[in-house]
Amino acid sequence: MRPMRSAAPSFFRSAALAVLLAWAGTAIAQDPPAASVQVVNDAVVFNGQINPRSAAEFLRLLRADPKLTRLVIGSRGGNVTAALDMALAVHERQLDVEVPRACLSSCANYVFPAGRRKILGWPGAVAWHGNMTHVLYLQQTGQASWSRQQIGGARQLARREADFFRRIGVDGFVCWFGKIAPYDIEDFYWLSVPDMERFGIRDVTVRDASIAPANGELRPVVVDWATLDAARPAVSLDP
């Protein structure tokens, strides 16, 4: 699956590629290590790629121990379906979610906002770069093109993620607004705690706000709330 127009701006090509990697269940990093999922005291500690196997192990550990109250996670993302399965379990169990270093892509889209209380090790620990609604937007506007079967699968996942965001009270536009004008972020973007809260991601604490991101792929975005809704594209989740 690749963008249709070779002349499309680079940030569109990057956005499409990044979202499709998550869709396919491939972490953004090359050759990602196997995930480590284990119980430490009252927490499930999850490090690595989100995929059906690692998500299943996370769910197994939750079922086995009703006293677990936290998820400590470090992940650059992975499979959308697996991440949604994890996120729903986090929400239903009202787990706190702690991100010491990084929670990106599907981890940021679904697992992080599902937490009851959310603790970040530093300001850019959670960052977004698109979701399944963004995939439909790229197809709808002709900035990318995928087969009918592929886009049908994307629509199914986009409807599921929309239901998930309604359930947890979060505006899913948080996952991809930074990829379009006037922001046009090519890689990942992160938000301040007040901006996250306005999207519905509440109860966020940053342990060390003095740390500045050194990774060039992580860009801070200050939301222009006066124009956000006017700039919000209409995206159909139906054929």
XYZ file of N, CA and C in Angstrom:
717
model
N 0.848 -1.187 0.000
C 0.000 0.000 0.000
C 0.884 1.237 0.000
N 0.707 2.103 -0.962
C 1.549 3.296 -1.029
C 0.732 4.465 -1.552
N 1.141 5.679 -1.261
C 0.434 6.839 -1.759
C 0.365 6.809 -3.277
N -0.743 7.327 -3.831
C -0.975 7.283 -5.259
C -0.161 8.322 -5.991
N -0.031 9.518 -5.427
C 0.594 10.629 -6.129
C 2.040 10.808 -5.709
N 2.945 10.621 -6.643
C 4.348 10.824 -6.286
C 4.653 12.288 -6.027
N 3.778 13.189 -6.530
C 4.022 14.614 -6.352
C 3.417 15.166 -5.078
N 2.793 14.306 -4.270
C 2.167 14.774 -3.034
C 3.230 15.324 -2.109
N 2.882 16.334 -1.269
C 3.848 16.876 -0.317
C 4.408 15.784 0.577
N 5.654 15.968 1.023
C 6.320 14.919 1.798
C 5.601 14.615 3.085
N 4.949 15.624 3.695
C 4.291 15.333 4.964
C 3.079 14.446 4.757
N 2.416 14.500 3.570
C 1.311 13.591 3.284
C 1.845 12.171 3.108
N 2.961 12.023 2.366
C 3.514 10.693 2.157
C 3.932 10.082 3.487
N 4.567 10.868 4.334
C 5.007 10.375 5.628
C 3.823 9.981 6.497
N 2.786 10.814 6.508
C 1.607 10.519 7.316
C 0.959 9.216 6.881
N 0.797 9.048 5.565
C 0.165 7.832 5.063
C 0.974 6.603 5.429
N 2.289 6.666 5.234
C 3.151 5.543 5.553
C 3.087 5.208 7.031
N 3.155 6.217 7.885
C 3.175 5.976 9.328
C 1.892 5.309 9.792
N 0.745 5.800 9.297
C -0.528 5.225 9.709
C -0.666 3.803 9.208
N -0.231 3.552 7.982
C -0.348 2.212 7.439
C 0.558 1.221 8.152
N 1.707 1.671 8.627
C 2.550 0.791 9.421
C 1.814 0.341 10.675
N 1.131 1.279 11.321
C 0.370 0.923 12.513
C -0.789 0.002 12.157
N -1.456 0.287 11.038
C -2.572 -0.530 10.584
C -2.130 -1.977 10.380
N -0.969 -2.146 9.745
C -0.476 -3.474 9.440
C 0.078 -4.200 10.656
N 0.219 -3.474 11.782
C 0.741 -4.106 12.983
C 2.245 -4.059 13.078
N 2.880 -3.179 12.315
C 4.333 -3.057 12.330
C 4.724 -1.829 13.118
N 5.581 -1.969 14.123
C 6.028 -0.807 14.885
C 6.826 0.120 13.985
N 6.933 1.387 14.403
C 7.641 2.362 13.600
C 9.136 2.057 13.541
N 9.687 1.539 14.613
C 11.104 1.192 14.606
C 11.346 -0.018 13.708
N 12.515 -0.085 13.097
C 12.874 -1.233 12.282
C 13.212 -2.406 13.192
N 12.778 -3.617 12.769
C 13.073 -4.842 13.502
C 12.802 -4.684 14.995
N 11.545 -4.406 15.377
C 11.252 -4.172 16.783
C 11.475 -5.424 17.621
N 11.997 -5.266 18.823
C 12.189 -6.426 19.693
C 10.853 -6.974 20.161
N 10.848 -8.225 20.558
C 9.631 -8.825 21.098
C 9.214 -8.079 22.356
N 7.905 -7.981 22.558
C 7.404 -7.270 23.726
C 7.648 -8.082 24.993
N 7.924 -7.370 26.064
C 8.020 -7.960 27.394
C 6.788 -7.536 28.176
N 6.034 -8.503 28.678
C 4.798 -8.223 29.413
C 4.844 -9.025 30.705
N 4.924 -8.334 31.836
C 5.054 -9.037 33.108
C 4.408 -8.238 34.230
N 4.122 -8.925 35.313
C 3.553 -8.289 36.502
C 4.676 -7.933 37.459
N 4.667 -6.677 37.917
C 5.602 -6.210 38.944
C 4.771 -5.502 40.002
N 4.647 -6.127 41.163
C 3.826 -5.602 42.255
C 2.376 -5.414 41.781
N 1.873 -4.171 41.757
C 0.470 -3.954 41.381
C 0.324 -3.497 39.935
N 1.369 -3.708 39.126
C 1.358 -3.184 37.760
C 1.676 -4.266 36.737
N 1.074 -4.111 35.556
C 1.562 -4.831 34.382
C 2.566 -3.913 33.706
N 3.769 -4.414 33.507
C 4.824 -3.641 32.845
C 4.952 -4.176 31.420
N 4.651 -3.298 30.468
C 4.599 -3.676 29.048
C 5.646 -2.865 28.296
N 6.572 -3.555 27.638
C 7.589 -2.872 26.842
C 7.717 -3.555 25.485
N 7.509 -2.785 24.420
C 7.672 -3.325 23.078
C 6.448 -3.141 22.210
N 6.419 -3.904 21.132
C 5.394 -3.752 20.115
C 4.039 -4.269 20.593
N 2.999 -3.535 20.268
C 1.636 -3.991 20.509
C 1.219 -4.844 19.323
N 0.975 -6.107 19.573
C 0.517 -7.016 18.530
C -0.442 -8.020 19.166
N -1.077 -8.886 18.382
C -2.044 -9.814 18.985
C -1.470 -10.650 20.128
N -0.218 -11.086 19.995
C 0.369 -11.928 21.036
C 0.626 -11.137 22.320
N 1.235 -9.956 22.206
C 1.532 -9.181 23.415
C 0.249 -8.670 24.075
N -0.749 -8.297 23.262
C -2.026 -7.855 23.830
C -2.728 -9.000 24.547
N -2.671 -10.188 23.973
C -3.300 -11.351 24.608
C -2.648 -11.660 25.955
N -1.327 -11.521 26.027
C -0.631 -11.755 27.296
C -1.026 -10.696 28.326
N -1.147 -9.451 27.892
C -1.603 -8.392 28.785
C -2.990 -8.714 29.331
N -3.903 -9.118 28.475
C -5.269 -9.437 28.906
C -5.281 -10.652 29.835
N -4.438 -11.632 29.562
C -4.359 -12.816 30.419
C -3.913 -12.446 31.828
N -2.899 -11.602 31.915
C -2.412 -11.191 33.227
C -3.462 -10.389 33.990
N -4.205 -9.542 33.290
C -5.283 -8.785 33.948
C -6.347 -9.711 34.517
N -6.746 -10.689 33.727
C -7.782 -11.621 34.195
C -7.298 -12.431 35.392
N -6.003 -12.730 35.406
C -5.463 -13.595 36.453
C -5.297 -12.894 37.793
N -5.236 -11.572 37.791
C -4.947 -10.849 39.042
C -5.852 -9.623 39.160
N -6.932 -9.724 39.896
C -7.855 -8.588 40.036
C -7.283 -7.431 40.848
N -6.120 -7.627 41.489
C -5.526 -6.572 42.307
C -4.634 -5.621 41.504
N -4.434 -5.885 40.238
C -3.615 -5.005 39.418
C -4.311 -3.666 39.223
N -3.568 -2.590 39.399
C -4.165 -1.248 39.312
C -3.481 -0.339 38.305
N -2.335 -0.777 37.738
C -1.566 0.110 36.860
C -1.071 -0.638 35.627
N -0.913 0.128 34.550
C -0.179 -0.325 33.382
C 0.995 0.631 33.187
N 2.198 0.095 33.245
C 3.401 0.876 32.956
C 3.855 0.454 31.573
N 3.821 1.376 30.623
C 4.013 0.981 29.230
C 5.064 1.819 28.525
N 5.826 1.144 27.689
C 6.742 1.787 26.759
C 6.572 1.112 25.416
N 6.043 1.825 24.438
C 5.759 1.201 23.144
C 5.716 2.257 22.053
N 6.257 1.911 20.885
C 6.165 2.785 19.721
C 4.932 2.451 18.879
N 4.055 1.619 19.409
C 2.794 1.351 18.738
C 2.708 -0.059 18.214
N 1.881 -0.228 17.170
C 1.680 -1.547 16.603
C 0.280 -1.717 16.048
N -0.252 -2.903 16.192
C -1.517 -3.287 15.595
C -2.692 -2.538 16.215
N -3.547 -1.974 15.365
C -4.660 -1.156 15.847
C -5.666 -1.996 16.628
N -6.055 -3.147 16.089
C -7.032 -3.995 16.771
C -6.527 -4.427 18.143
N -5.270 -4.850 18.201
C -4.692 -5.283 19.479
C -4.640 -4.133 20.467
N -4.287 -2.936 19.991
C -4.224 -1.770 20.879
C -5.607 -1.396 21.396
N -6.618 -1.483 20.550
C -7.986 -1.203 21.000
C -8.446 -2.233 22.033
N -8.077 -3.495 21.845
C -8.417 -4.527 22.837
C -7.788 -4.193 24.189
N -6.522 -3.797 24.159
C -5.855 -3.417 25.401
C -6.516 -2.193 26.023
N -6.827 -1.203 25.195
C -7.388 0.050 25.702
C -8.743 -0.163 26.360
N -9.573 -0.993 25.769
C -10.882 -1.256 26.365
C -10.726 -1.928 27.725
N -9.768 -2.838 27.835
C -9.522 -3.495 29.126
C -8.998 -2.498 30.150
N -8.124 -1.600 29.729
C -7.617 -0.562 30.635
C -8.768 0.297 31.142
N -9.656 0.681 30.241
C -10.794 1.522 30.622
C -11.750 0.780 31.550
N -12.067 -0.458 31.224
C -13.008 -1.229 32.045
C -12.456 -1.507 33.439
N -11.146 -1.752 33.539
C -10.529 -2.009 34.843
C -10.137 -0.729 35.562
N -10.272 0.420 34.879
C -9.908 1.713 35.463
C -8.465 1.713 35.947
N -7.586 1.212 35.090
C -6.169 1.193 35.414
C -5.562 2.583 35.236
N -4.592 2.905 36.072
C -3.740 4.058 35.815
C -2.730 3.656 34.740
N -2.347 4.614 33.893
C -1.371 4.345 32.841
C -0.158 5.239 33.065
N 1.006 4.623 33.179
C 2.256 5.359 33.367
C 3.151 5.153 32.146
N 3.709 6.259 31.662
C 4.593 6.223 30.495
C 5.927 6.858 30.887
N 6.891 6.060 31.324
C 8.179 6.631 31.734
C 8.938 7.287 30.584
N 8.895 6.665 29.381
C 9.732 7.167 28.281
C 8.931 7.479 27.023
N 8.223 6.504 26.436
C 7.576 6.754 25.153
C 6.350 5.870 24.957
N 5.282 6.504 24.472
C 4.055 5.815 24.069
C 3.596 6.512 22.788
N 3.809 5.862 21.644
C 3.580 6.490 20.353
C 2.553 5.699 19.541
N 2.075 6.336 18.474
C 1.227 5.673 17.500
C 0.002 5.055 18.187
N -0.265 3.756 17.980
C -1.456 3.124 18.549
C -1.455 3.143 20.072
N -0.292 3.175 20.670
C -0.211 3.301 22.128
C -0.780 4.640 22.577
N -0.387 5.710 21.877
C -0.886 7.049 22.207
C -2.350 7.212 21.844
N -2.748 6.637 20.710
C -4.128 6.797 20.240
C -5.140 6.192 21.185
N -4.852 4.997 21.694
C -5.883 4.225 22.385
C -5.528 3.877 23.832
N -4.355 3.303 24.055
C -4.028 2.798 25.387
C -3.877 3.939 26.385
N -3.125 4.964 26.016
C -2.880 6.073 26.939
C -4.164 6.794 27.355
N -5.023 7.254 26.441
C -6.211 7.995 26.883
C -7.224 7.140 27.626
N -7.097 5.819 27.550
C -8.042 4.940 28.250
C -7.788 4.876 29.750
N -6.624 5.325 30.191
C -6.267 5.220 31.599
C -7.099 6.122 32.498
N -7.211 5.714 33.750
C -7.932 6.534 34.739
C -7.090 7.760 35.079
N -5.923 7.548 35.650
C -4.929 8.610 35.818
C -3.762 8.295 34.913
N -3.130 9.350 34.393
C -2.073 9.167 33.404
C -0.835 9.921 33.880
N 0.283 9.232 33.913
C 1.522 9.816 34.424
C 2.586 9.706 33.351
N 3.151 10.847 32.951
C 4.200 10.891 31.947
C 5.535 11.169 32.618
N 6.583 10.513 32.149
C 7.907 10.761 32.695
C 8.449 12.113 32.284
N 8.033 12.609 31.100
C 8.511 13.888 30.585
C 7.473 14.399 29.580
N 7.524 15.669 29.165
C 6.427 16.257 28.391
C 6.127 15.576 27.064
N 7.139 15.079 26.335
C 6.904 14.470 25.031
C 6.791 12.964 25.061
N 6.490 12.387 26.216
C 6.453 10.925 26.333
C 5.337 10.304 25.501
N 4.261 11.043 25.261
C 3.149 10.557 24.436
C 3.057 11.436 23.202
N 3.033 10.805 22.025
C 3.001 11.584 20.782
C 2.188 10.843 19.726
N 1.547 11.628 18.867
C 0.608 11.100 17.873
C 1.119 11.326 16.454
N 0.578 10.525 15.513
C 0.912 10.742 14.097
C -0.184 10.228 13.163
N -1.405 10.092 13.640
C -2.499 9.674 12.769
C -3.224 8.454 13.302
N -4.460 8.258 12.791
C -5.229 7.074 13.160
C -6.016 6.584 11.956
N -6.998 5.718 12.168
C -7.715 5.138 11.039
C -8.629 6.152 10.360
N -9.172 7.085 11.110
C -9.950 8.152 10.479
C -9.061 8.985 9.567
N -7.816 9.170 9.973
C -6.854 9.879 9.139
C -6.610 9.128 7.829
N -6.539 7.790 7.894
C -6.395 6.989 6.676
C -7.551 7.273 5.718
N -8.781 7.275 6.254
C -9.945 7.551 5.406
C -9.880 8.960 4.823
N -9.414 9.910 5.612
C -9.275 11.286 5.124
C -8.304 11.355 3.948
N -7.163 10.685 4.062
C -6.184 10.694 2.985
C -6.766 10.083 1.710
N -7.531 8.996 1.865
C -8.170 8.369 0.710
C -9.247 9.282 0.124
N -10.043 9.854 1.021
C -11.174 10.681 0.600
C -10.728 11.926 -0.165
N -9.573 12.472 0.204
C -9.088 13.695 -0.421
C -8.114 13.428 -1.582
N -7.904 12.150 -1.913
C -7.041 11.827 -3.034
C -5.563 11.962 -2.763
N -5.169 12.101 -1.516
C -3.753 12.228 -1.182
C -3.065 10.872 -1.088
N -3.864 9.810 -1.056
C -3.347 8.452 -1.044
C -4.415 7.550 -1.632
N -4.018 6.368 -2.039
C -4.994 5.456 -2.637
C -4.665 4.024 -2.255
N -5.668 3.319 -1.722
C -5.535 1.912 -1.388
C -6.678 1.144 -2.025
N -6.569 -0.159 -2.066
C -7.573 -0.985 -2.725
C -8.901 -0.914 -1.977
N -9.966 -1.347 -2.669
C -11.292 -1.362 -2.034
C -11.293 -2.236 -0.788
N -10.610 -3.373 -0.852
C -10.550 -4.262 0.313
C -9.800 -3.603 1.465
N -8.697 -2.962 1.158
C -7.914 -2.316 2.199
C -8.680 -1.171 2.851
N -9.308 -0.358 2.043
C -10.026 0.774 2.625
C -11.286 0.308 3.343
N -11.850 -0.841 2.917
C -12.975 -1.417 3.662
C -12.560 -1.831 5.061
N -11.370 -2.431 5.178
C -10.857 -2.784 6.502
C -10.587 -1.553 7.337
N -10.087 -0.496 6.693
C -9.833 0.749 7.415
C -11.135 1.343 7.947
N -12.207 1.267 7.155
C -13.495 1.802 7.619
C -14.005 1.041 8.844
N -13.848 -0.270 8.821
C -14.286 -1.056 9.978
C -13.539 -0.637 11.238
N -12.225 -0.471 11.118
C -11.437 -0.064 12.272
C -11.749 1.376 12.678
N -12.011 2.243 11.702
C -12.346 3.635 12.030
C -13.656 3.709 12.797
N -14.617 2.878 12.433
C -15.881 2.858 13.193
C -15.647 2.335 14.601
N -14.798 1.319 14.722
C -14.516 0.803 16.061
C -13.803 1.836 16.912
N -12.835 2.552 16.337
C -12.134 3.556 17.131
C -13.060 4.713 17.493
N -13.991 5.066 16.599
C -14.952 6.128 16.911
C -15.829 5.722 18.090
N -16.278 4.455 18.107
C -17.066 3.960 19.246
C -16.244 4.006 20.529
N -14.974 3.639 20.419
C -14.095 3.660 21.584
C -13.942 5.071 22.134
N -13.702 6.038 21.271
C -13.530 7.410 21.742
C -14.809 7.948 22.371
N -15.953 7.599 21.816
C -17.217 8.011 22.444
C -17.332 7.415 23.845
N -16.930 6.168 23.985
C -17.046 5.488 25.281
C -16.186 6.153 26.345
N -14.979 6.579 25.984
C -14.078 7.148 26.996
C -14.170 8.677 27.059
N -14.971 9.283 26.177
C -15.180 10.728 26.232
C -14.009 11.542 25.708
N -13.326 11.035 24.691
C -12.171 11.721 24.105
C -12.467 12.065 22.648
N -12.042 13.239 22.221
C -12.153 13.652 20.824
C -11.028 12.999 20.027
N -11.374 12.047 19.162
C -10.369 11.309 18.409
C -9.575 12.145 17.431
N -10.000 13.378 17.183
C -9.250 14.273 16.302
C -7.861 14.564 16.870
N -7.698 14.342 18.171
C -6.386 14.541 18.802
C -5.307 13.717 18.104
N -5.701 12.583 17.509
C -4.732 11.666 16.916
C -4.181 12.137 15.579
N -4.884 13.089 14.923
C -4.411 13.434 13.575
C -4.571 14.889 13.172
N -5.091 15.733 14.024
C -5.252 17.133 13.631
C -3.914 17.783 13.292
N -2.837 17.335 13.948
C -1.524 17.917 13.716
C -0.907 17.550 12.372
N -1.534 16.623 11.652
C -1.008 16.221 10.355
C -1.524 17.113 9.223
N -2.523 17.962 9.505
C -3.114 18.785 8.452
C -2.866 20.263 8.752
N -3.211 21.123 7.776
C -3.015 22.573 7.939
C -3.819 23.088 9.124
N -3.297 24.028 9.878
C -2.070 24.795 9.612
C -0.805 24.196 10.236
N -0.897 22.974 10.785
C 0.235 22.404 11.521
C 1.175 21.629 10.591
N 0.630 20.678 9.841
C 1.394 19.931 8.839
C 2.656 19.295 9.418
N 2.495 18.621 10.558
C 3.634 17.948 11.190
C 3.959 16.677 10.412
N 5.202 16.531 10.028
C 5.588 15.372 9.219
C 5.725 14.118 10.057
N 6.251 14.236 11.257
C 6.469 13.066 12.090
C 5.453 13.023 13.233
N 5.927 12.881 14.454
C 5.048 12.812 15.616
C 4.909 14.183 16.270
N 3.770 14.422 16.897
C 3.589 15.667 17.645
C 3.081 15.348 19.046
N 3.432 16.233 19.976
C 2.978 16.063 21.355
C 2.333 17.353 21.841
N 1.550 17.238 22.914
C 0.714 18.335 23.383
C 0.985 18.641 24.844
N 0.649 19.854 25.218
C 0.696 20.228 26.632
C -0.444 19.531 27.379
N -0.313 19.480 28.683
C -1.373 18.892 29.507
C -2.701 19.642 29.335
N -2.725 20.989 29.343
C -4.002 21.687 29.130
C -4.638 21.384 27.778
N -3.837 21.260 26.717
C -4.414 20.938 25.413
C -4.941 19.505 25.389
N -4.228 18.574 26.003
C -4.747 17.212 26.095
C -6.091 17.197 26.820
N -6.174 17.974 27.887
C -7.416 18.000 28.670
C -8.584 18.516 27.841
N -8.357 19.501 26.984
C -9.439 20.034 26.166
C -9.911 19.027 25.119
N -9.052 18.090 24.749
C -9.467 16.995 23.872
C -10.176 15.877 24.660
N -10.223 15.999 25.972
C -10.873 14.995 26.798
C -9.931 14.035 27.483
N -8.622 14.219 27.302
C -7.630 13.356 27.957
C -7.267 14.013 29.281
N -7.911 13.581 30.338
C -7.819 14.261 31.638
C -6.940 13.490 32.621
N -6.689 14.154 33.747
C -5.916 13.554 34.844
C -4.517 13.134 34.385
N -3.844 14.038 33.674
C -2.483 13.793 33.203
C -1.502 14.554 34.095
N -0.467 13.859 34.558
C 0.597 14.461 35.352
C 1.932 14.194 34.669
N 2.787 15.208 34.628
C 4.141 15.056 34.078
C 5.130 15.089 35.230
N 5.903 14.054 35.373
C 6.818 13.960 36.516
C 7.953 14.965 36.427
N 8.530 15.130 35.257
C 9.650 16.062 35.116
C 9.409 16.936 33.892
N 8.774 18.087 34.109
C 8.432 18.988 33.008
C 9.641 19.732 32.471
N 10.793 19.621 33.123
C 11.975 20.359 32.687
C 12.716 19.668 31.545
N 12.385 18.408 31.278
C 13.079 17.670 30.222
C 12.549 18.115 28.868
N 13.463 18.468 27.966
C 13.080 18.866 26.611
C 13.357 17.715 25.657
N 12.412 17.403 24.745
C 12.641 16.308 23.797
C 13.875 16.560 22.950
N 14.745 15.552 22.865
C 15.944 15.661 22.039
C 15.743 15.007 20.679
N 14.673 14.205 20.555
C 14.407 13.477 19.324
C 13.736 14.400 18.314
N 14.337 14.563 17.143
C 13.808 15.480 16.144
C 12.488 15.069 15.550
N 12.079 13.782 15.712
C 10.806 13.345 15.152
C 9.627 13.746 16.040
N 9.889 14.246 17.233
C 8.829 14.651 18.149
C 8.702 16.166 18.139
N 7.555 16.664 17.717
C 7.350 18.103 17.597
C 6.255 18.565 18.546
N 6.492 19.619 19.325
C 5.415 20.165 20.163
C 4.425 20.941 19.299
N 3.157 20.843 19.637
C 2.109 21.591 18.938
C 1.283 22.348 19.970
N 1.079 23.619 19.719
C 0.159 24.430 20.518
C -1.136 24.556 19.716
N -2.229 24.066 20.260
C -3.484 24.009 19.518
C -4.098 25.401 19.395
N -4.513 25.750 18.185
C -5.266 26.982 17.946
C -6.740 26.636 18.102
N -7.239 26.755 19.318
C -8.605 26.324 19.603
C -9.649 27.200 18.925
N -9.302 28.410 18.591
C -10.260 29.305 17.931
C -10.608 28.829 16.528
N -9.680 28.093 15.896
C -9.908 27.662 14.516
C -10.004 26.152 14.355
N -9.849 25.386 15.443
C -9.756 23.935 15.315
C -10.996 23.329 14.669
N -12.167 23.680 15.157
C -13.386 23.074 14.615
C -13.634 23.494 13.174
N -13.289 24.739 12.845
C -13.470 25.193 11.462
C -12.547 24.438 10.510
N -11.393 24.024 10.999
C -10.423 23.307 10.167
C -10.661 21.804 10.169
N -11.594 21.339 10.980
C -11.823 19.895 11.114
C -12.499 19.353 9.847
N -11.858 18.438 9.112
C -12.478 17.917 7.895
C -13.631 16.972 8.234
N -14.625 16.943 7.365
C -15.698 15.962 7.475
C -15.217 14.655 6.834
N -15.186 13.583 7.607
C -14.712 12.298 7.110
C -15.836 11.287 7.265
N -16.222 10.656 6.167
C -17.287 9.652 6.206
C -16.712 8.317 6.624
N -17.341 7.666 7.595
C -16.930 6.334 8.017
C -17.658 5.242 7.243
N -18.558 5.646 6.344
C -19.337 4.711 5.545
C -18.878 4.763 4.089
N -19.113 3.696 3.329
C -18.711 3.681 1.908
C -19.389 4.800 1.134
